Amino acid sequence: MTRTLYLFGSAAPPLFDIAWVAEAAQARGWDVCLGLTPAAAEWVAGSVDGLSALTGHPVRSRYRRPGEADVWPAPDAILFAPATFNTVNALALGLTDRFVVGVAAEAIGKGVPMAVMPCVNTALARHPQFDQSLATLHNAGVRTLFGEHGFAPNAPGEDVVEGFPWETALAAADALVATPQA
């Protein structure tokens, strides 16, 4: 039985690993649908056709227009990684002007299992809204992968392409839909 994973990403340096992440998720048995914030879509604009071919689904970064068919199957789980400071706060506050944030916000209400791995620096992590947003998401049933159980923030100005805990994120996605053993 194929499981469908919505793999969502924001414009943060680990996004450049997204093809590898999609392949790794497929190797774990996921049918991957890739959604990006508009800035993230701009960052990988030259790779969108290849990413669509890799996943077998169009890469989406905008809402569909009225009357357009929904081209993705329903998700079994959502993995939102990397999730920027702006994305984490928008999701927690229900600000759905961006497609992936809107889908994720609605998924919370539908009970779709979700994990979010922020990618922020230490200065942003100290902003009081960030902790509140993580708590809001956690209380809504979203698995937040931050700190010792996920992404550890870096100093401002440091890139995090290498060392982003993608394996932890993928394992969390698997765990979201794991069948309990009797």
PDB file of N, CA, C and O in Angstrom, residues 115-180:
ATOM      1  N   ALA A 115       4.659  16.663  10.774  1.00  0.00           N
ATOM      2  CA  ALA A 115       5.879  17.024  11.489  1.00  0.00           C
ATOM      3  C   ALA A 115       6.440  18.279  10.841  1.00  0.00           C
ATOM      4  O   ALA A 115       6.381  18.434   9.608  1.00  0.00           O
ATOM      5  N   VAL A 116       6.952  19.168  11.673  1.00  0.00           N
ATOM      6  CA  VAL A 116       7.557  20.414  11.202  1.00  0.00           C
ATOM      7  C   VAL A 116       8.960  20.503  11.780  1.00  0.00           C
ATOM      8  O   VAL A 116       9.142  20.374  12.996  1.00  0.00           O
ATOM      9  N   MET A 117       9.951  20.694  10.891  1.00  0.00           N
ATOM     10  CA  MET A 117      11.324  20.893  11.337  1.00  0.00           C
ATOM     11  C   MET A 117      11.749  22.305  10.961  1.00  0.00           C
ATOM     12  O   MET A 117      12.014  22.590   9.799  1.00  0.00           O
ATOM     13  N   PRO A 118      11.799  23.191  11.980  1.00  0.00           N
ATOM     14  CA  PRO A 118      12.236  24.553  11.701  1.00  0.00           C
ATOM     15  C   PRO A 118      13.705  24.608  11.292  1.00  0.00           C
ATOM     16  O   PRO A 118      14.488  23.722  11.620  1.00  0.00           O
ATOM     17  N   CYS A 119      14.037  25.677  10.584  1.00  0.00           N
ATOM     18  CA  CYS A 119      15.421  25.982  10.244  1.00  0.00           C
ATOM     19  C   CYS A 119      15.580  27.476  10.501  1.00  0.00           C
ATOM     20  O   CYS A 119      15.232  28.299   9.652  1.00  0.00           O
ATOM     21  N   VAL A 120      16.035  27.791  11.690  1.00  0.00           N
ATOM     22  CA  VAL A 120      16.192  29.183  12.112  1.00  0.00           C
ATOM     23  C   VAL A 120      17.540  29.350  12.802  1.00  0.00           C
ATOM     24  O   VAL A 120      18.141  28.375  13.244  1.00  0.00           O
ATOM     25  N   ASN A 121      17.980  30.583  12.908  1.00  0.00           N
ATOM     26  CA  ASN A 121      19.217  30.824  13.644  1.00  0.00           C
ATOM     27  C   ASN A 121      18.901  31.101  15.113  1.00  0.00           C
ATOM     28  O   ASN A 121      17.734  31.220  15.499  1.00  0.00           O
ATOM     29  N   THR A 122      19.934  31.197  15.916  1.00  0.00           N
ATOM     30  CA  THR A 122      19.743  31.356  17.361  1.00  0.00           C
ATOM     31  C   THR A 122      19.055  32.664  17.717  1.00  0.00           C
ATOM     32  O   THR A 122      18.296  32.715  18.684  1.00  0.00           O
ATOM     33  N   ALA A 123      19.300  33.710  16.952  1.00  0.00           N
ATOM     34  CA  ALA A 123      18.646  34.993  17.236  1.00  0.00           C
ATOM     35  C   ALA A 123      17.141  34.886  17.021  1.00  0.00           C
ATOM     36  O   ALA A 123      16.350  35.335  17.863  1.00  0.00           O
ATOM     37  N   LEU A 124      16.727  34.295  15.928  1.00  0.00           N
ATOM     38  CA  LEU A 124      15.295  34.130  15.675  1.00  0.00           C
ATOM     39  C   LEU A 124      14.664  33.150  16.662  1.00  0.00           C
ATOM     40  O   LEU A 124      13.516  33.331  17.074  1.00  0.00           O
ATOM     41  N   ALA A 125      15.392  32.130  17.032  1.00  0.00           N
ATOM     42  CA  ALA A 125      14.872  31.156  17.992  1.00  0.00           C
ATOM     43  C   ALA A 125      14.601  31.791  19.349  1.00  0.00           C
ATOM     44  O   ALA A 125      13.752  31.304  20.108  1.00  0.00           O
ATOM     45  N   ARG A 126      15.295  32.869  19.664  1.00  0.00           N
ATOM     46  CA  ARG A 126      15.073  33.564  20.940  1.00  0.00           C
ATOM     47  C   ARG A 126      13.910  34.543  20.892  1.00  0.00           C
ATOM     48  O   ARG A 126      13.515  35.082  21.917  1.00  0.00           O
ATOM     49  N   HIS A 127      13.355  34.784  19.735  1.00  0.00           N
ATOM     50  CA  HIS A 127      12.203  35.696  19.628  1.00  0.00           C
ATOM     51  C   HIS A 127      11.031  35.066  20.375  1.00  0.00           C
ATOM     52  O   HIS A 127      10.755  33.867  20.212  1.00  0.00           O
ATOM     53  N   PRO A 128      10.307  35.825  21.202  1.00  0.00           N
ATOM     54  CA  PRO A 128       9.245  35.228  22.022  1.00  0.00           C
ATOM     55  C   PRO A 128       8.125  34.571  21.214  1.00  0.00           C
ATOM     56  O   PRO A 128       7.537  33.593  21.673  1.00  0.00           O
ATOM     57  N   GLN A 129       7.854  35.046  20.018  1.00  0.00           N
ATOM     58  CA  GLN A 129       6.781  34.442  19.232  1.00  0.00           C
ATOM     59  C   GLN A 129       7.138  33.026  18.780  1.00  0.00           C
ATOM     60  O   GLN A 129       6.261  32.169  18.643  1.00  0.00           O
ATOM     61  N   PHE A 130       8.413  32.776  18.557  1.00  0.00           N
ATOM     62  CA  PHE A 130       8.824  31.467  18.051  1.00  0.00           C
ATOM     63  C   PHE A 130       8.461  30.356  19.034  1.00  0.00           C
ATOM     64  O   PHE A 130       7.857  29.347  18.642  1.00  0.00           O
ATOM     65  N   ASP A 131       8.807  30.516  20.304  1.00  0.00           N
ATOM     66  CA  ASP A 131       8.438  29.506  21.307  1.00  0.00           C
ATOM     67  C   ASP A 131       6.927  29.338  21.397  1.00  0.00           C
ATOM     68  O   ASP A 131       6.422  28.220  21.530  1.00  0.00           O
ATOM     69  N   GLN A 132       6.208  30.438  21.328  1.00  0.00           N
ATOM     70  CA  GLN A 132       4.743  30.360  21.370  1.00  0.00           C
ATOM     71  C   GLN A 132       4.206  29.596  20.159  1.00  0.00           C
ATOM     72  O   GLN A 132       3.282  28.788  20.288  1.00  0.00           O
ATOM     73  N   SER A 133       4.787  29.853  19.004  1.00  0.00           N
ATOM     74  CA  SER A 133       4.341  29.160  17.793  1.00  0.00           C
ATOM     75  C   SER A 133       4.625  27.667  17.865  1.00  0.00           C
ATOM     76  O   SER A 133       3.768  26.846  17.499  1.00  0.00           O
ATOM     77  N   LEU A 134       5.821  27.298  18.346  1.00  0.00           N
ATOM     78  CA  LEU A 134       6.126  25.873  18.501  1.00  0.00           C
ATOM     79  C   LEU A 134       5.156  25.218  19.478  1.00  0.00           C
ATOM     80  O   LEU A 134       4.673  24.103  19.227  1.00  0.00           O
ATOM     81  N   ALA A 135       4.841  25.891  20.571  1.00  0.00           N
ATOM     82  CA  ALA A 135       3.899  25.347  21.555  1.00  0.00           C
ATOM     83  C   ALA A 135       2.506  25.219  20.960  1.00  0.00           C
ATOM     84  O   ALA A 135       1.820  24.208  21.179  1.00  0.00           O
ATOM     85  N   THR A 136       2.085  26.206  20.191  1.00  0.00           N
ATOM     86  CA  THR A 136       0.771  26.148  19.546  1.00  0.00           C
ATOM     87  C   THR A 136       0.690  24.951  18.608  1.00  0.00           C
ATOM     88  O   THR A 136      -0.293  24.202  18.622  1.00  0.00           O
ATOM     89  N   LEU A 137       1.717  24.772  17.786  1.00  0.00           N
ATOM     90  CA  LEU A 137       1.724  23.642  16.852  1.00  0.00           C
ATOM     91  C   LEU A 137       1.744  22.319  17.612  1.00  0.00           C
ATOM     92  O   LEU A 137       0.983  21.393  17.276  1.00  0.00           O
ATOM     93  N   HIS A 138       2.585  22.223  18.626  1.00  0.00           N
ATOM     94  CA  HIS A 138       2.646  21.001  19.436  1.00  0.00           C
ATOM     95  C   HIS A 138       1.279  20.692  20.053  1.00  0.00           C
ATOM     96  O   HIS A 138       0.809  19.544  20.011  1.00  0.00           O
ATOM     97  N   ASN A 139       0.635  21.704  20.613  1.00  0.00           N
ATOM     98  CA  ASN A 139      -0.677  21.509  21.238  1.00  0.00           C
ATOM     99  C   ASN A 139      -1.764  21.153  20.230  1.00  0.00           C
ATOM    100  O   ASN A 139      -2.783  20.574  20.605  1.00  0.00           O
ATOM    101  N   ALA A 140      -1.522  21.475  18.955  1.00  0.00           N
ATOM    102  CA  ALA A 140      -2.464  21.122  17.897  1.00  0.00           C
ATOM    103  C   ALA A 140      -2.190  19.732  17.335  1.00  0.00           C
ATOM    104  O   ALA A 140      -2.858  19.285  16.402  1.00  0.00           O
ATOM    105  N   GLY A 141      -1.191  19.039  17.889  1.00  0.00           N
ATOM    106  CA  GLY A 141      -0.891  17.679  17.450  1.00  0.00           C
ATOM    107  C   GLY A 141       0.221  17.569  16.426  1.00  0.00           C
ATOM    108  O   GLY A 141       0.486  16.485  15.907  1.00  0.00           O
ATOM    109  N   VAL A 142       0.876  18.686  16.108  1.00  0.00           N
ATOM    110  CA  VAL A 142       1.979  18.668  15.145  1.00  0.00           C
ATOM    111  C   VAL A 142       3.256  18.268  15.881  1.00  0.00           C
ATOM    112  O   VAL A 142       3.547  18.788  16.957  1.00  0.00           O
ATOM    113  N   ARG A 143       3.993  17.361  15.300  1.00  0.00           N
ATOM    114  CA  ARG A 143       5.281  16.965  15.893  1.00  0.00           C
ATOM    115  C   ARG A 143       6.321  18.009  15.494  1.00  0.00           C
ATOM    116  O   ARG A 143       6.592  18.186  14.303  1.00  0.00           O
ATOM    117  N   THR A 144       6.848  18.717  16.468  1.00  0.00           N
ATOM    118  CA  THR A 144       7.842  19.752  16.199  1.00  0.00           C
ATOM    119  C   THR A 144       9.227  19.180  16.449  1.00  0.00           C
ATOM    120  O   THR A 144       9.502  18.638  17.514  1.00  0.00           O
ATOM    121  N   LEU A 145      10.071  19.299  15.450  1.00  0.00           N
ATOM    122  CA  LEU A 145      11.411  18.711  15.470  1.00  0.00           C
ATOM    123  C   LEU A 145      12.423  19.833  15.606  1.00  0.00           C
ATOM    124  O   LEU A 145      12.964  20.346  14.628  1.00  0.00           O
ATOM    125  N   PHE A 146      12.650  20.242  16.854  1.00  0.00           N
ATOM    126  CA  PHE A 146      13.517  21.380  17.106  1.00  0.00           C
ATOM    127  C   PHE A 146      14.312  21.147  18.379  1.00  0.00           C
ATOM    128  O   PHE A 146      13.836  20.517  19.315  1.00  0.00           O
ATOM    129  N   GLY A 147      15.529  21.654  18.392  1.00  0.00           N
ATOM    130  CA  GLY A 147      16.381  21.487  19.567  1.00  0.00           C
ATOM    131  C   GLY A 147      16.994  20.095  19.583  1.00  0.00           C
ATOM    132  O   GLY A 147      17.361  19.552  18.547  1.00  0.00           O
ATOM    133  N   GLU A 148      17.058  19.500  20.752  1.00  0.00           N
ATOM    134  CA  GLU A 148      17.731  18.205  20.871  1.00  0.00           C
ATOM    135  C   GLU A 148      17.022  17.082  20.119  1.00  0.00           C
ATOM    136  O   GLU A 148      17.620  16.048  19.852  1.00  0.00           O
ATOM    137  N   HIS A 149      15.759  17.259  19.743  1.00  0.00           N
ATOM    138  CA  HIS A 149      15.011  16.223  19.015  1.00  0.00           C
ATOM    139  C   HIS A 149      14.787  16.601  17.554  1.00  0.00           C
ATOM    140  O   HIS A 149      13.851  16.107  16.922  1.00  0.00           O
ATOM    141  N   GLY A 150      15.632  17.475  17.022  1.00  0.00           N
ATOM    142  CA  GLY A 150      15.464  17.907  15.636  1.00  0.00           C
ATOM    143  C   GLY A 150      16.589  18.826  15.215  1.00  0.00           C
ATOM    144  O   GLY A 150      17.758  18.516  15.412  1.00  0.00           O
ATOM    145  N   PHE A 151      16.224  19.975  14.678  1.00  0.00           N
ATOM    146  CA  PHE A 151      17.206  20.939  14.211  1.00  0.00           C
ATOM    147  C   PHE A 151      17.680  21.806  15.368  1.00  0.00           C
ATOM    148  O   PHE A 151      16.881  22.411  16.075  1.00  0.00           O
ATOM    149  N   ALA A 152      18.990  21.875  15.559  1.00  0.00           N
ATOM    150  CA  ALA A 152      19.586  22.767  16.549  1.00  0.00           C
ATOM    151  C   ALA A 152      19.985  24.049  15.825  1.00  0.00           C
ATOM    152  O   ALA A 152      20.702  23.995  14.816  1.00  0.00           O
ATOM    153  N   PRO A 153      19.504  25.194  16.296  1.00  0.00           N
ATOM    154  CA  PRO A 153      19.759  26.437  15.564  1.00  0.00           C
ATOM    155  C   PRO A 153      21.237  26.787  15.498  1.00  0.00           C
ATOM    156  O   PRO A 153      22.012  26.461  16.390  1.00  0.00           O
ATOM    157  N   ASN A 154      21.580  27.452  14.417  1.00  0.00           N
ATOM    158  CA  ASN A 154      22.934  27.904  14.168  1.00  0.00           C
ATOM    159  C   ASN A 154      23.035  29.398  14.483  1.00  0.00           C
ATOM    160  O   ASN A 154      22.030  30.080  14.630  1.00  0.00           O
ATOM    161  N   ALA A 155      24.256  29.907  14.561  1.00  0.00           N
ATOM    162  CA  ALA A 155      24.469  31.333  14.780  1.00  0.00           C
ATOM    163  C   ALA A 155      24.032  32.113  13.541  1.00  0.00           C
ATOM    164  O   ALA A 155      24.101  31.592  12.426  1.00  0.00           O
ATOM    165  N   PRO A 156      23.570  33.341  13.714  1.00  0.00           N
ATOM    166  CA  PRO A 156      23.200  34.159  12.555  1.00  0.00           C
ATOM    167  C   PRO A 156      24.353  34.241  11.552  1.00  0.00           C
ATOM    168  O   PRO A 156      25.516  34.380  11.927  1.00  0.00           O
ATOM    169  N   GLY A 157      24.010  34.095  10.281  1.00  0.00           N
ATOM    170  CA  GLY A 157      25.013  34.176   9.225  1.00  0.00           C
ATOM    171  C   GLY A 157      25.649  32.863   8.849  1.00  0.00           C
ATOM    172  O   GLY A 157      26.330  32.778   7.832  1.00  0.00           O
ATOM    173  N   GLU A 158      25.453  31.817   9.636  1.00  0.00           N
ATOM    174  CA  GLU A 158      26.014  30.498   9.303  1.00  0.00           C
ATOM    175  C   GLU A 158      25.030  29.731   8.433  1.00  0.00           C
ATOM    176  O   GLU A 158      23.853  29.638   8.750  1.00  0.00           O
ATOM    177  N   ASP A 159      25.516  29.168   7.346  1.00  0.00           N
ATOM    178  CA  ASP A 159      24.671  28.308   6.521  1.00  0.00           C
ATOM    179  C   ASP A 159      24.543  26.946   7.173  1.00  0.00           C
ATOM    180  O   ASP A 159      25.440  26.494   7.888  1.00  0.00           O
ATOM    181  N   VAL A 160      23.409  26.285   6.907  1.00  0.00           N
ATOM    182  CA  VAL A 160      23.148  24.994   7.537  1.00  0.00           C
ATOM    183  C   VAL A 160      22.875  23.892   6.517  1.00  0.00           C
ATOM    184  O   VAL A 160      22.245  22.908   6.839  1.00  0.00           O
ATOM    185  N   VAL A 161      23.340  24.056   5.302  1.00  0.00           N
ATOM    186  CA  VAL A 161      23.062  23.035   4.288  1.00  0.00           C
ATOM    187  C   VAL A 161      23.575  21.681   4.766  1.00  0.00           C
ATOM    188  O   VAL A 161      22.874  20.684   4.740  1.00  0.00           O
ATOM    189  N   GLU A 162      24.816  21.638   5.219  1.00  0.00           N
ATOM    190  CA  GLU A 162      25.367  20.392   5.745  1.00  0.00           C
ATOM    191  C   GLU A 162      24.986  20.293   7.211  1.00  0.00           C
ATOM    192  O   GLU A 162      25.066  21.252   7.958  1.00  0.00           O
ATOM    193  N   GLY A 163      24.548  19.155   7.609  1.00  0.00           N
ATOM    194  CA  GLY A 163      24.193  18.967   9.004  1.00  0.00           C
ATOM    195  C   GLY A 163      22.724  19.131   9.310  1.00  0.00           C
ATOM    196  O   GLY A 163      22.317  18.920  10.446  1.00  0.00           O
ATOM    197  N   PHE A 164      21.903  19.507   8.340  1.00  0.00           N
ATOM    198  CA  PHE A 164      20.469  19.568   8.597  1.00  0.00           C
ATOM    199  C   PHE A 164      20.004  18.125   8.804  1.00  0.00           C
ATOM    200  O   PHE A 164      20.303  17.248   7.997  1.00  0.00           O
ATOM    201  N   PRO A 165      19.282  17.848   9.871  1.00  0.00           N
ATOM    202  CA  PRO A 165      18.958  16.454  10.220  1.00  0.00           C
ATOM    203  C   PRO A 165      17.812  15.861   9.392  1.00  0.00           C
ATOM    204  O   PRO A 165      16.747  15.521   9.897  1.00  0.00           O
ATOM    205  N   TRP A 166      18.072  15.707   8.111  1.00  0.00           N
ATOM    206  CA  TRP A 166      17.048  15.150   7.220  1.00  0.00           C
ATOM    207  C   TRP A 166      16.642  13.742   7.642  1.00  0.00           C
ATOM    208  O   TRP A 166      15.472  13.374   7.525  1.00  0.00           O
ATOM    209  N   GLU A 167      17.579  12.940   8.083  1.00  0.00           N
ATOM    210  CA  GLU A 167      17.234  11.571   8.490  1.00  0.00           C
ATOM    211  C   GLU A 167      16.242  11.592   9.651  1.00  0.00           C
ATOM    212  O   GLU A 167      15.301  10.797   9.690  1.00  0.00           O
ATOM    213  N   THR A 168      16.435  12.499  10.595  1.00  0.00           N
ATOM    214  CA  THR A 168      15.493  12.656  11.709  1.00  0.00           C
ATOM    215  C   THR A 168      14.116  13.052  11.185  1.00  0.00           C
ATOM    216  O   THR A 168      13.089  12.535  11.648  1.00  0.00           O
ATOM    217  N   ALA A 169      14.083  13.961  10.214  1.00  0.00           N
ATOM    218  CA  ALA A 169      12.812  14.404   9.639  1.00  0.00           C
ATOM    219  C   ALA A 169      12.095  13.251   8.937  1.00  0.00           C
ATOM    220  O   ALA A 169      10.882  13.053   9.115  1.00  0.00           O
ATOM    221  N   LEU A 170      12.832  12.478   8.159  1.00  0.00           N
ATOM    222  CA  LEU A 170      12.215  11.345   7.449  1.00  0.00           C
ATOM    223  C   LEU A 170      11.744  10.260   8.426  1.00  0.00           C
ATOM    224  O   LEU A 170      10.685   9.665   8.237  1.00  0.00           O
ATOM    225  N   ALA A 171      12.524  10.014   9.450  1.00  0.00           N
ATOM    226  CA  ALA A 171      12.103   9.038  10.462  1.00  0.00           C
ATOM    227  C   ALA A 171      10.834   9.507  11.165  1.00  0.00           C
ATOM    228  O   ALA A 171       9.948   8.697  11.467  1.00  0.00           O
ATOM    229  N   ALA A 172      10.733  10.811  11.404  1.00  0.00           N
ATOM    230  CA  ALA A 172       9.522  11.348  12.022  1.00  0.00           C
ATOM    231  C   ALA A 172       8.321  11.164  11.103  1.00  0.00           C
ATOM    232  O   ALA A 172       7.222  10.812  11.563  1.00  0.00           O
ATOM    233  N   ALA A 173       8.503  11.375   9.811  1.00  0.00           N
ATOM    234  CA  ALA A 173       7.409  11.158   8.863  1.00  0.00           C
ATOM    235  C   ALA A 173       6.962   9.706   8.887  1.00  0.00           C
ATOM    236  O   ALA A 173       5.758   9.412   8.914  1.00  0.00           O
ATOM    237  N   ASP A 174       7.926   8.795   8.887  1.00  0.00           N
ATOM    238  CA  ASP A 174       7.582   7.367   8.973  1.00  0.00           C
ATOM    239  C   ASP A 174       6.799   7.071  10.247  1.00  0.00           C
ATOM    240  O   ASP A 174       5.812   6.333  10.230  1.00  0.00           O
ATOM    241  N   ALA A 175       7.249   7.645  11.355  1.00  0.00           N
ATOM    242  CA  ALA A 175       6.610   7.380  12.650  1.00  0.00           C
ATOM    243  C   ALA A 175       5.181   7.940  12.703  1.00  0.00           C
ATOM    244  O   ALA A 175       4.349   7.411  13.452  1.00  0.00           O
ATOM    245  N   LEU A 176       4.907   8.958  11.918  1.00  0.00           N
ATOM    246  CA  LEU A 176       3.568   9.545  11.917  1.00  0.00           C
ATOM    247  C   LEU A 176       2.485   8.559  11.487  1.00  0.00           C
ATOM    248  O   LEU A 176       1.346   8.650  11.915  1.00  0.00           O
ATOM    249  N   VAL A 177       2.883   7.627  10.628  1.00  0.00           N
ATOM    250  CA  VAL A 177       1.905   6.683  10.081  1.00  0.00           C
ATOM    251  C   VAL A 177       2.219   5.236  10.443  1.00  0.00           C
ATOM    252  O   VAL A 177       1.631   4.314   9.883  1.00  0.00           O
ATOM    253  N   ALA A 178       3.128   5.055  11.374  1.00  0.00           N
ATOM    254  CA  ALA A 178       3.488   3.699  11.790  1.00  0.00           C
ATOM    255  C   ALA A 178       2.278   3.020  12.413  1.00  0.00           C
ATOM    256  O   ALA A 178       1.531   3.614  13.180  1.00  0.00           O
ATOM    257  N   THR A 179       2.093   1.782  12.054  1.00  0.00           N
ATOM    258  CA  THR A 179       0.993   0.992  12.617  1.00  0.00           C
ATOM    259  C   THR A 179       1.417   0.490  13.990  1.00  0.00           C
ATOM    260  O   THR A 179       2.450  -0.142  14.124  1.00  0.00           O
ATOM    261  N   PRO A 180       0.625   0.804  15.019  1.00  0.00           N
ATOM    262  CA  PRO A 180       0.970   0.305  16.357  1.00  0.00           C
ATOM    263  C   PRO A 180       1.008  -1.219  16.369  1.00  0.00           C
ATOM    264  O   PRO A 180       0.171  -1.883  15.765  1.00  0.00           O
TER     265      PRO A 180
END
